[in-house]
Tab-separated table of C-alpha atoms in Angstrom:
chain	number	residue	atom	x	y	z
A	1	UNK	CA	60.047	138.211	91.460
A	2	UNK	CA	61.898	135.599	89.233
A	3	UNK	CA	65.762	136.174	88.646
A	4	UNK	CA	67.445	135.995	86.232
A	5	UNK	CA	70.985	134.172	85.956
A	6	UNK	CA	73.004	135.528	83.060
A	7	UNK	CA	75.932	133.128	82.387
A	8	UNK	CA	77.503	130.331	79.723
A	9	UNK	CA	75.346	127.410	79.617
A	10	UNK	CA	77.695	124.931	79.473
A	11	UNK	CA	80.268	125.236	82.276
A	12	UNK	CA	79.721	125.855	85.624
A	13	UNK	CA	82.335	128.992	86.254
A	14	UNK	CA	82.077	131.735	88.343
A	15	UNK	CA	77.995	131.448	87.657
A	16	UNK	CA	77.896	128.518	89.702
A	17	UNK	CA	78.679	130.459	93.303
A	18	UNK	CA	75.483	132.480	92.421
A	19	UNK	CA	73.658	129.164	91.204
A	20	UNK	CA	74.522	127.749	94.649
A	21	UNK	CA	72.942	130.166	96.876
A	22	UNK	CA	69.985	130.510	94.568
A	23	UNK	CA	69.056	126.702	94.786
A	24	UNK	CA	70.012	126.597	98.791
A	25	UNK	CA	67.579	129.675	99.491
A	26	UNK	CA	64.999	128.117	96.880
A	27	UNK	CA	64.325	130.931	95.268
A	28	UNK	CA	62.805	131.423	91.710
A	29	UNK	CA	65.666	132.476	89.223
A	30	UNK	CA	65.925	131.363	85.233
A	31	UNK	CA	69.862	130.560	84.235
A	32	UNK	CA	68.289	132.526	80.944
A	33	UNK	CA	71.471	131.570	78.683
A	34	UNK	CA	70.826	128.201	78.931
A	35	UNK	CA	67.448	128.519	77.150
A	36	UNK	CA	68.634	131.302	74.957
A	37	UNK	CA	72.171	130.303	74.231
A	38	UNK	CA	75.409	132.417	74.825
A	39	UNK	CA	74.590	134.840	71.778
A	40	UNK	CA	71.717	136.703	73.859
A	41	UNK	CA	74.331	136.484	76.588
A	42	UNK	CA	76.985	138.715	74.887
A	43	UNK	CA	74.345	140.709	73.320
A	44	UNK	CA	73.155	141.598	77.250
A	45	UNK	CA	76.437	142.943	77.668
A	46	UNK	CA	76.061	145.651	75.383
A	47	UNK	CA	72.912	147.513	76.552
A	48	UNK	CA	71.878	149.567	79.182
A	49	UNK	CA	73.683	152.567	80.481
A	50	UNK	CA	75.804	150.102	83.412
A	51	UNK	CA	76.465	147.470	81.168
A	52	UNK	CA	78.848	144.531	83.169
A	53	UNK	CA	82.123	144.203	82.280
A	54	UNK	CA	81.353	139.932	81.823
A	55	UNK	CA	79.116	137.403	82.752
A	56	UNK	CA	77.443	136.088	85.033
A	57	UNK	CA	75.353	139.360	85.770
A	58	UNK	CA	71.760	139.043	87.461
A	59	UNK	CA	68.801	140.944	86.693
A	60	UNK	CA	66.124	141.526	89.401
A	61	UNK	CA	63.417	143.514	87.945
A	62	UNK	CA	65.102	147.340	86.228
A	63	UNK	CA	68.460	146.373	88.341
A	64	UNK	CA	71.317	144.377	86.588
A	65	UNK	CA	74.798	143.583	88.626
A	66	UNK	CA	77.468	142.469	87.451
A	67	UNK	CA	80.700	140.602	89.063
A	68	UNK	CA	79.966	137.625	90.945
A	69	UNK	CA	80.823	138.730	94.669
A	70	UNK	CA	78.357	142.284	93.894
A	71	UNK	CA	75.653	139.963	93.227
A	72	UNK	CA	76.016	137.722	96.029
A	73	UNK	CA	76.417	140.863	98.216
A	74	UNK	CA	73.180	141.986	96.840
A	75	UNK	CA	71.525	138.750	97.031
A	76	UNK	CA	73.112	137.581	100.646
A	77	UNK	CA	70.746	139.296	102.754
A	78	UNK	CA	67.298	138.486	100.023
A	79	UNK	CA	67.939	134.879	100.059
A	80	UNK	CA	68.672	134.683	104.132
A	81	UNK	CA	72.035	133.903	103.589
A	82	UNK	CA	74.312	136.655	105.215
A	83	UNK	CA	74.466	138.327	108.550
A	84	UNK	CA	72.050	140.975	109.423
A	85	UNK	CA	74.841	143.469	110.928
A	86	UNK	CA	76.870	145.802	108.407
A	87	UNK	CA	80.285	144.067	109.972
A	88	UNK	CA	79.421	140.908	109.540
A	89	UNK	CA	78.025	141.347	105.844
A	90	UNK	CA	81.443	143.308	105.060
A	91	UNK	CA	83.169	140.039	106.559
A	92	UNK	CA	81.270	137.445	104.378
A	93	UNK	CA	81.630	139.527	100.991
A	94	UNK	CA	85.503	139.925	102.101
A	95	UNK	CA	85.929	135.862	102.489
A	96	UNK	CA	83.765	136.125	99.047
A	97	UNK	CA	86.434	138.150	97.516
A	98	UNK	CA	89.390	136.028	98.608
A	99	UNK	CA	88.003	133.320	97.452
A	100	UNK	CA	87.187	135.072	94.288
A	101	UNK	CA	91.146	135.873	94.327
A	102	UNK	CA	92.043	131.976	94.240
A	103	UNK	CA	89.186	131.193	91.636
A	104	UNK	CA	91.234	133.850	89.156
A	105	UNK	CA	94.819	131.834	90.312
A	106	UNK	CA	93.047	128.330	89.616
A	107	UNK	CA	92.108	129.764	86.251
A	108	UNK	CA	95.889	130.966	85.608
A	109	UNK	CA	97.195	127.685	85.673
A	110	UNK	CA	95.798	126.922	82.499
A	111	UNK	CA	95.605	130.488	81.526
A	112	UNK	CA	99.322	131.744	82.464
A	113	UNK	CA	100.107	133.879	79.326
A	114	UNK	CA	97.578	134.202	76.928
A	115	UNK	CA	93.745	134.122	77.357
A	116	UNK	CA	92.779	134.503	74.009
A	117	UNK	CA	94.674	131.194	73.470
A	118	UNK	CA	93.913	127.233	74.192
A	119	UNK	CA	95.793	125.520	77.328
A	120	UNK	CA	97.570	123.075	74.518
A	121	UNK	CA	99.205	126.688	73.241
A	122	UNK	CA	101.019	127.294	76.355
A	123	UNK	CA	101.410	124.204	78.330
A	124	UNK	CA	104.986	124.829	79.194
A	125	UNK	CA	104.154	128.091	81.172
A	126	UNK	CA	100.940	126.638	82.726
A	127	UNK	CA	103.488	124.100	84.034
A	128	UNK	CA	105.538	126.274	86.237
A	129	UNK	CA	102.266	128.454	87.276
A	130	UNK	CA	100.501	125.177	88.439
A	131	UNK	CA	103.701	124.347	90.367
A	132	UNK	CA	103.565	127.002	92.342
A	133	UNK	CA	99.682	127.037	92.605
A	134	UNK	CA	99.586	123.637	93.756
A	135	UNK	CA	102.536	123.922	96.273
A	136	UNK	CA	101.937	127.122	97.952
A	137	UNK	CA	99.031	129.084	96.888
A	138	UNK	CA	96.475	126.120	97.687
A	139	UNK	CA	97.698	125.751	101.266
A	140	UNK	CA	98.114	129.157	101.759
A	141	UNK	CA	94.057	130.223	100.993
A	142	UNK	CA	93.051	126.798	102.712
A	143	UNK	CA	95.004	127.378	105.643
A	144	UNK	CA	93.351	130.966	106.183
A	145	UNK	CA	90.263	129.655	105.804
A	146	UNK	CA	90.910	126.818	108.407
A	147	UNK	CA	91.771	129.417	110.743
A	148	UNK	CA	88.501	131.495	110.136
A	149	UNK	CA	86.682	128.825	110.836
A	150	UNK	CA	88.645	127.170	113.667
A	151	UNK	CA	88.442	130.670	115.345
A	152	UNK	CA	84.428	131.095	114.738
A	153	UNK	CA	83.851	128.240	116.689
A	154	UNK	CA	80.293	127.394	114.828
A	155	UNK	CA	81.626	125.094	111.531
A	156	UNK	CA	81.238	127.916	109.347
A	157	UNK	CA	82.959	130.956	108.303
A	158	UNK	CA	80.885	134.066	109.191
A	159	UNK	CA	79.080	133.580	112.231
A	160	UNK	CA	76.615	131.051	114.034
A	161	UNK	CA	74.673	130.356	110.178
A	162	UNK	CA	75.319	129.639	107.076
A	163	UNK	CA	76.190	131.984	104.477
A	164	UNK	CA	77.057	132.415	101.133
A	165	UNK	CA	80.615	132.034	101.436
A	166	UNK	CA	80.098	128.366	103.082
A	167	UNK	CA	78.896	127.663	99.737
A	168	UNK	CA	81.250	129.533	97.790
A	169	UNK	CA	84.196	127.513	99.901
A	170	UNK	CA	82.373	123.879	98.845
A	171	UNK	CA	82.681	124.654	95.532
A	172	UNK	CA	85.888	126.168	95.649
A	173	UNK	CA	86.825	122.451	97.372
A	174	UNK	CA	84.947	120.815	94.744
A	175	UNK	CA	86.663	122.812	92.038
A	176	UNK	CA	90.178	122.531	92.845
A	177	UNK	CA	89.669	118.356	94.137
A	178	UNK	CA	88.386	117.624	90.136
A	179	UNK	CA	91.047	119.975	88.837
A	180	UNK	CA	94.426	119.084	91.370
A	181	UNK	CA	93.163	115.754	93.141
A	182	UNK	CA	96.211	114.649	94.513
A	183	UNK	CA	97.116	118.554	95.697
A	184	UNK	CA	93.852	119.000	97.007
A	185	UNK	CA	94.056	116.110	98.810
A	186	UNK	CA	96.891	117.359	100.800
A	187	UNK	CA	96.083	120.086	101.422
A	188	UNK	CA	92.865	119.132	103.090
A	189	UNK	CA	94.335	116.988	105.347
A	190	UNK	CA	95.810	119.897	107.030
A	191	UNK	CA	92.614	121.950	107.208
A	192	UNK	CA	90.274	119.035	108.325
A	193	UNK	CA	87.680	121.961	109.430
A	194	UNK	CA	87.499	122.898	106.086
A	195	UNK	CA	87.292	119.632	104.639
A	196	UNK	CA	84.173	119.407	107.155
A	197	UNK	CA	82.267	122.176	106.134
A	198	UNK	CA	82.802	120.858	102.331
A	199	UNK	CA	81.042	118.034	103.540
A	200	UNK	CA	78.399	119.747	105.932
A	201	UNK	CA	77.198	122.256	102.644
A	202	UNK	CA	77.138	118.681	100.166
A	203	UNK	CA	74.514	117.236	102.474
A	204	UNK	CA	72.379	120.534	103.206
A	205	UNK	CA	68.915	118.851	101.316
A	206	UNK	CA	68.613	121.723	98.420
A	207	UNK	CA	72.270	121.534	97.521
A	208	UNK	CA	72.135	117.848	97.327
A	209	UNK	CA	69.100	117.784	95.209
A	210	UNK	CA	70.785	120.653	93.108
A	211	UNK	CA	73.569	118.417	93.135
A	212	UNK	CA	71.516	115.250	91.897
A	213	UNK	CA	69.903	117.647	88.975
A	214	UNK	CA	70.636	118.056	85.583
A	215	UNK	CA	70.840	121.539	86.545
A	216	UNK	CA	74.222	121.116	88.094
A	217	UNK	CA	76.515	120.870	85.053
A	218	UNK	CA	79.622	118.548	85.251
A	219	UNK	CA	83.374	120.029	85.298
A	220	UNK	CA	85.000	120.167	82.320
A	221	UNK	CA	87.797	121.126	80.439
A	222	UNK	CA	86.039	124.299	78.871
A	223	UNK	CA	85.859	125.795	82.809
A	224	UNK	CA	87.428	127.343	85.497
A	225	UNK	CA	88.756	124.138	87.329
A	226	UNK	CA	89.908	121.733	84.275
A	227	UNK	CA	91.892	118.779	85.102
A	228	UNK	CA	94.814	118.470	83.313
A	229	UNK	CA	96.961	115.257	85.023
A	230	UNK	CA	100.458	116.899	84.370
A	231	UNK	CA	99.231	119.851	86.447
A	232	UNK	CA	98.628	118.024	89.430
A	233	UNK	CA	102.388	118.082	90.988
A	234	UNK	CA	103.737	114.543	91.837
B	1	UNK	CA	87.765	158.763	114.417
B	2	UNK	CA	91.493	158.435	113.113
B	3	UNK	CA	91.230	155.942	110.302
B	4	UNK	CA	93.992	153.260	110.413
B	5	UNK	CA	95.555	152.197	106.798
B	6	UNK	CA	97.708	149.217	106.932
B	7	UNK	CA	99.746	148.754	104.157
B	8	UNK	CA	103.417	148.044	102.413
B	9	UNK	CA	105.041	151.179	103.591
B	10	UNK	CA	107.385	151.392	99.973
B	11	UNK	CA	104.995	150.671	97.182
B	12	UNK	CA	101.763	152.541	96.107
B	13	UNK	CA	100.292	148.940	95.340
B	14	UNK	CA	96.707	148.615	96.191
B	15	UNK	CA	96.795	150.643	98.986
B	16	UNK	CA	97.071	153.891	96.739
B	17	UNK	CA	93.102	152.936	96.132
B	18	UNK	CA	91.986	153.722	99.657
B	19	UNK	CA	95.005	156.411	99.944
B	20	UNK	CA	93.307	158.139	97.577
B	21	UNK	CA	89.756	158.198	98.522
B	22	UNK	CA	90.838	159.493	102.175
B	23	UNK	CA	93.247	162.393	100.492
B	24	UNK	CA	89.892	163.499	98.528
B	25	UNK	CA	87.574	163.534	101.656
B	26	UNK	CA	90.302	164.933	103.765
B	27	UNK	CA	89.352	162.407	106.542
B	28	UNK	CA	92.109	161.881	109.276
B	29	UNK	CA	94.008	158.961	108.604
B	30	UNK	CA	97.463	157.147	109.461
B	31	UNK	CA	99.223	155.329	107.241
B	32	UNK	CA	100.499	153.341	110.291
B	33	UNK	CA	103.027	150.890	108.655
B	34	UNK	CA	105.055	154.097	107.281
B	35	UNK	CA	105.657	154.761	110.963
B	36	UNK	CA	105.714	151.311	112.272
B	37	UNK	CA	106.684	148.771	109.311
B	38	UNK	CA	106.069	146.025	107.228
B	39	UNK	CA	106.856	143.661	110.565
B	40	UNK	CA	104.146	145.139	112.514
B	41	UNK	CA	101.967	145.086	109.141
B	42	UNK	CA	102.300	141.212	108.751
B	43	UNK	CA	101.731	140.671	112.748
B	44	UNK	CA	98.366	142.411	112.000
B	45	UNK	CA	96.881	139.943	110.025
B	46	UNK	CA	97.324	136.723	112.300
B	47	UNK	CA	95.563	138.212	114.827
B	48	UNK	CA	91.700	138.371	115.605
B	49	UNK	CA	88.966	136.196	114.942
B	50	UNK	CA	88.466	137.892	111.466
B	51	UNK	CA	92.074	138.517	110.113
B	52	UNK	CA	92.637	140.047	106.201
B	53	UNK	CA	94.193	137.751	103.936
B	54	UNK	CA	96.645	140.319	103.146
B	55	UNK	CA	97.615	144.087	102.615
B	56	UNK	CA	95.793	146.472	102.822
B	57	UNK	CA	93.619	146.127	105.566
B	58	UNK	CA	91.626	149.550	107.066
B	59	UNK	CA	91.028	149.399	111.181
B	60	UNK	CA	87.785	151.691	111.999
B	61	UNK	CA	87.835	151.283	116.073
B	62	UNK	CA	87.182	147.764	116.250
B	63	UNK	CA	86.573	147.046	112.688
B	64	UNK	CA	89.255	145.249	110.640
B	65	UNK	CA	88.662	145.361	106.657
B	66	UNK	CA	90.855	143.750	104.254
B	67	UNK	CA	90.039	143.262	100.569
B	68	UNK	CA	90.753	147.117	99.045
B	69	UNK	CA	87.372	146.923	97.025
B	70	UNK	CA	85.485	146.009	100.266
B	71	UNK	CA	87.640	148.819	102.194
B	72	UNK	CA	86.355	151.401	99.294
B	73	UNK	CA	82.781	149.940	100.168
B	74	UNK	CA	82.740	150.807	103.484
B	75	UNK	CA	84.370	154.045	103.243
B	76	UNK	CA	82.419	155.318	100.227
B	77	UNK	CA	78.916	156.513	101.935
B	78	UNK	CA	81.066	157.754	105.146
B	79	UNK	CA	83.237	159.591	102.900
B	80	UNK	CA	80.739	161.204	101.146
B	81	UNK	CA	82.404	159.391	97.669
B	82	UNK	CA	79.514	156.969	96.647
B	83	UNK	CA	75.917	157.667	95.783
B	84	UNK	CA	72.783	157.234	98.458
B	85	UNK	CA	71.215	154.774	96.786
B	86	UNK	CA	71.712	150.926	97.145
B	87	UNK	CA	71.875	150.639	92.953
B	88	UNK	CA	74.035	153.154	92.993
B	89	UNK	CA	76.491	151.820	95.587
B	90	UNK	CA	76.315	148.424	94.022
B	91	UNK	CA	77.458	150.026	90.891
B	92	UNK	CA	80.202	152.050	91.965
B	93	UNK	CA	81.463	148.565	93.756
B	94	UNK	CA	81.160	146.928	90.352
B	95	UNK	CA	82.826	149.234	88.783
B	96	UNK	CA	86.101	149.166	91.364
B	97	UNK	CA	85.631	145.330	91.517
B	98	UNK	CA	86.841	145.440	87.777
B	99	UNK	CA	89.500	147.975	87.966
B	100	UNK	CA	90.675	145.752	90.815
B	101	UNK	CA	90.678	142.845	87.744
B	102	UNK	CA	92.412	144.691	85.557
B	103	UNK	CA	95.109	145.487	88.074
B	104	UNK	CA	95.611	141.665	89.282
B	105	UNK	CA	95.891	141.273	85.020
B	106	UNK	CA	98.784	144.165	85.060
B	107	UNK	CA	100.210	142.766	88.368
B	108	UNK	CA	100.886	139.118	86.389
B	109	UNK	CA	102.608	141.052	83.479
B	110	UNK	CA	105.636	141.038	85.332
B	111	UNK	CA	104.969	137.829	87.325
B	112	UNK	CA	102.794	135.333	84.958
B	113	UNK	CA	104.241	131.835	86.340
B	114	UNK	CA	105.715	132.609	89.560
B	115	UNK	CA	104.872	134.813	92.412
B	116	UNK	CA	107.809	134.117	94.723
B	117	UNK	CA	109.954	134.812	92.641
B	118	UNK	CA	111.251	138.132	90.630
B	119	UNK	CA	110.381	139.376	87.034
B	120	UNK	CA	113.982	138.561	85.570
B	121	UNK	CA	113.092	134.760	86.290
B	122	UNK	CA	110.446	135.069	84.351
B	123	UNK	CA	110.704	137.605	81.608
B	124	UNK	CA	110.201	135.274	78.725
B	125	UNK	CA	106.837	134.189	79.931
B	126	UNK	CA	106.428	137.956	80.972
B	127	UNK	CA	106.640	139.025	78.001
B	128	UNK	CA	104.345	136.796	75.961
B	129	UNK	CA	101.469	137.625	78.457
B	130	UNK	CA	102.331	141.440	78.343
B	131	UNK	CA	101.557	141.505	75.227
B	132	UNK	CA	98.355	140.395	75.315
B	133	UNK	CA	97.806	143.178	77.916
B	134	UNK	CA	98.885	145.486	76.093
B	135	UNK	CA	97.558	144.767	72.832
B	136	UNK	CA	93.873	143.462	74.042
B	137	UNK	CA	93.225	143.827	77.677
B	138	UNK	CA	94.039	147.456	78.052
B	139	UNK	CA	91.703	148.390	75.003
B	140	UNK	CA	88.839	146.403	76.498
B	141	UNK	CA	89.038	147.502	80.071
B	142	UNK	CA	89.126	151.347	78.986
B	143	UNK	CA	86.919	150.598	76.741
B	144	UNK	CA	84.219	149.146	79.180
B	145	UNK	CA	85.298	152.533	80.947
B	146	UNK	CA	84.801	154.898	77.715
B	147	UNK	CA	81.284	153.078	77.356
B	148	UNK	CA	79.779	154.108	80.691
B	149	UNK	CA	81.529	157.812	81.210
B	150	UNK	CA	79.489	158.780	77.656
B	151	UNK	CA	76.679	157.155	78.502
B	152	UNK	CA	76.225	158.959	81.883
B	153	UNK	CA	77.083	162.154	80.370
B	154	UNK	CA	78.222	163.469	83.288
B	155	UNK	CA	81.751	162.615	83.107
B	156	UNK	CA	81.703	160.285	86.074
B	157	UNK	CA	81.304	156.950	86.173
B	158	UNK	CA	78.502	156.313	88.628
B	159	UNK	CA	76.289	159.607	88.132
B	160	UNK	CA	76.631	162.865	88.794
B	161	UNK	CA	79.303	163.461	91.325
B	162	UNK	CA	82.745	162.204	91.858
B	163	UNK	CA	83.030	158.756	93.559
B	164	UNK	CA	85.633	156.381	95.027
B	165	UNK	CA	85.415	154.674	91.588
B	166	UNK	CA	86.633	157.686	89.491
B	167	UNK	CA	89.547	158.211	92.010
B	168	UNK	CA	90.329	154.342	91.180
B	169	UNK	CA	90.074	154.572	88.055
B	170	UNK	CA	92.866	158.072	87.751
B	171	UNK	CA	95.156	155.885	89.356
B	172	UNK	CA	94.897	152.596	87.210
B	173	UNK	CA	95.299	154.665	84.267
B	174	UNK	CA	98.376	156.803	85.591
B	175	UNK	CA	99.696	153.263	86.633
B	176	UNK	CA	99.417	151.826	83.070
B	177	UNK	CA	100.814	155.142	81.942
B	178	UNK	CA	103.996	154.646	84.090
B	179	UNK	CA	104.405	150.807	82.705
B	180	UNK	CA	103.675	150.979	79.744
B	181	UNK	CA	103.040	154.423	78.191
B	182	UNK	CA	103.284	153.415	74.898
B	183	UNK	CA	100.593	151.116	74.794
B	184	UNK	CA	98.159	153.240	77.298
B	185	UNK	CA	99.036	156.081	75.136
B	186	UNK	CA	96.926	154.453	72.290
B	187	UNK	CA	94.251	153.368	74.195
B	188	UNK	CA	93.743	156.511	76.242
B	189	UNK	CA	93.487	158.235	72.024
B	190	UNK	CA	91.058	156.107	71.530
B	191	UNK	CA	89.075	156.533	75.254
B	192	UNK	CA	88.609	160.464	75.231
B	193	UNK	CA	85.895	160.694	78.159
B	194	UNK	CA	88.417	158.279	80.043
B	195	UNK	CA	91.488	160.532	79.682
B	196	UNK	CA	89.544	163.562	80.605
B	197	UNK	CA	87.943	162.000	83.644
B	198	UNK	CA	91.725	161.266	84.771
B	199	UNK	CA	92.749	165.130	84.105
B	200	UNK	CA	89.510	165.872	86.094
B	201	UNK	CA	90.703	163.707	89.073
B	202	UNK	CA	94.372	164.994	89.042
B	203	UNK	CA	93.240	168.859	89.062
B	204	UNK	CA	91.210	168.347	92.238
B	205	UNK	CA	92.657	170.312	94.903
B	206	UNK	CA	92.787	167.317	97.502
B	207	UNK	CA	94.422	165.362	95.118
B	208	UNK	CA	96.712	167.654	93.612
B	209	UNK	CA	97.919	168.663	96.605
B	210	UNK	CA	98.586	165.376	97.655
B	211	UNK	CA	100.376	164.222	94.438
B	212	UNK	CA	103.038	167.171	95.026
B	213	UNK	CA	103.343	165.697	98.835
B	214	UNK	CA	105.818	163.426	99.734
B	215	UNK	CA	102.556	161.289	101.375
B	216	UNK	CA	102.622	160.226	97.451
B	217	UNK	CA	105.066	157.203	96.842
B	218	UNK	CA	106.802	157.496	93.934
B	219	UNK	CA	106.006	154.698	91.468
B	220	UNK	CA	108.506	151.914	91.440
B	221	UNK	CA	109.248	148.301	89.998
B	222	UNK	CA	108.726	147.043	93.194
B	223	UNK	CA	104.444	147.773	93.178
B	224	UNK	CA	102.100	146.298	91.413
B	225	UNK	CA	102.776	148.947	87.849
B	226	UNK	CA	106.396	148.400	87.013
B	227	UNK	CA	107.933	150.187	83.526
B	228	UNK	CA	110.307	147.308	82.175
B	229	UNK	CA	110.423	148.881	78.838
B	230	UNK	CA	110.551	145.318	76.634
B	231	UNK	CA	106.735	144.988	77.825
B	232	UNK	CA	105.458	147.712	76.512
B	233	UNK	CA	105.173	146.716	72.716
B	234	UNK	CA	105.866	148.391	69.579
């Protein structure tokens, strides 16, 4: 059976944790909007008597699942990449959904006020969030997840293999070094584990090809992690 | 098995989620940091190999669980508030994964820049993004809501009996009701099945009986639904 990967086409976003563990696994999927376009995206959102809230949402056969750590719940244990046992599968979707917490605080930095408004309309606010983001929140997620993996005593953060959260955490690295650099920076020097398994997940063979592709899109200022200099503390 | 809750003993917060689904099953519970404190409630997540990020957390015997959507998860089947089957489950998780979205959105109406600090150092910037909230958000979310209640005609969300999400969803709407009733007053006219579901919830006996008990926190502007009347729009 051949996914299907509902999401923009043009930014990488929260769609790109569920393109990661679909290219690691190797597993047929289509990223549909990006033959289609984002109109037959929107239009998905409408049918169906459990319509999701947003993209991305994945399809597998009659079954559509919406919200990015459901489907990589759902998808964890298909593609080989979560624990067998019920604890350990409630553990990974948990470090899924605290990272999915500091995805929604990167996006608030550019996003403070007003989401139906540009970054240029409310740079001012987006200021004093990022200050804070940068400062506290950063080391604060980082440093729990240094500790999770310090603690597991295997390099990654749910037990002896990899999961999807490993991959979820390298592009949560990846995300907030192109968007804070110098913040970033800092704050993996302090959580050097972390800043290892960053590394470890880049040179796993099918992410670095994915990587490689033209399937991986580029950050960009239309996306979750935009870099915006003045953001980036001092 | 005595269920442990560990949450902020003064607010209803997020922890009102998981209150609510073990008031409805009537399964034996502590809320232990009522007894014990917010010090011992802190101490509990350093500890462990798998330690919550933060409040609330649920300890099951040997089981820690933080993340309240994951908490609802686990609880759901064993409380006899989720459907059998895995599509079903999934759905009733995607469904409480975006009422937990729409609270972080009504959380960051009273703190849009600045988590440390309070809401009068930032009521300026409050205000601009509550009324966004107000005026957009709230619609969509219930909304999304209205959508699936008619179009499962059974007046739940996720099929024909009562789950963890319809409890979740009572208390988002009586929490947008106690900050800003003006504004949820118009959406709830416009999202019939939605207000009716919430009546439905409130006149169970469980739950009734346990919002007349003092087990029920009153709502206050120190949780995450605070009633500073200047956000609540025309």
């Amino acid at each position: 059976m051949t996914y299907e990967l509902h999401y923009w086409p043009t930014i990488q976003g929260r769609g790109e944790f569920v393109r990661l563990a679909l290219e690691q696994a190797g597993a047929p999927y289509v990223d549909v909007a990006r033959k289609t376009g984002a109109k037959a995206l929107m239009a998905g959102l409408r049918g169906g008597p459990r319509p999701a809230f947003a993209p991305p949402y994945l399809k597998d056969g009659d079954l559509v699942i919406g919200q990015t750590a459901a489907i990589l719940f759902y998808l964890g244990p298909r593609l080989a990449l979560a624990p067998q046992d019920e604890a350990g599968r409630l553990w990974t979707h948990q470090v899924q959904l605290t990272l999915a917490d500091l995805v929604a605080e990167a996006h608030d930095t550019h996003h403070p006020v007003d989401v139906s408004k540009t970054y240029e309309e409310q740079t001012i606010e987006a200021g004093r969030r990022a200050a804070g983001f940068t400062a506290d929140r950063i080391p604060k997620y980082f440093g729990w997840l240094e500790t999770i993996i310090t603690r597991g005593e295997t390099g990654w953060l749910a037990g002896p293999r990899l999961t999807y959260a490993d991959l979820s955490a390298f592009q949560v690295v990846e995300g907030l070094r192109y968007a804070f650099p110098r913040a970033t920076g800092r704050a993996l020097a302090a959580t050097p584990a972390l800043a290892t398994l960053a590394s470890e997940v880049a040179r796993l063979p099918n992410i670095a090809a994915y990587l490689a592709s033209d399937r991986r899109l580029a950050f960009n200022e239309d996306g979750i992690f935009r870099h915006y200099p003045e953001l980036d503390g001092d």
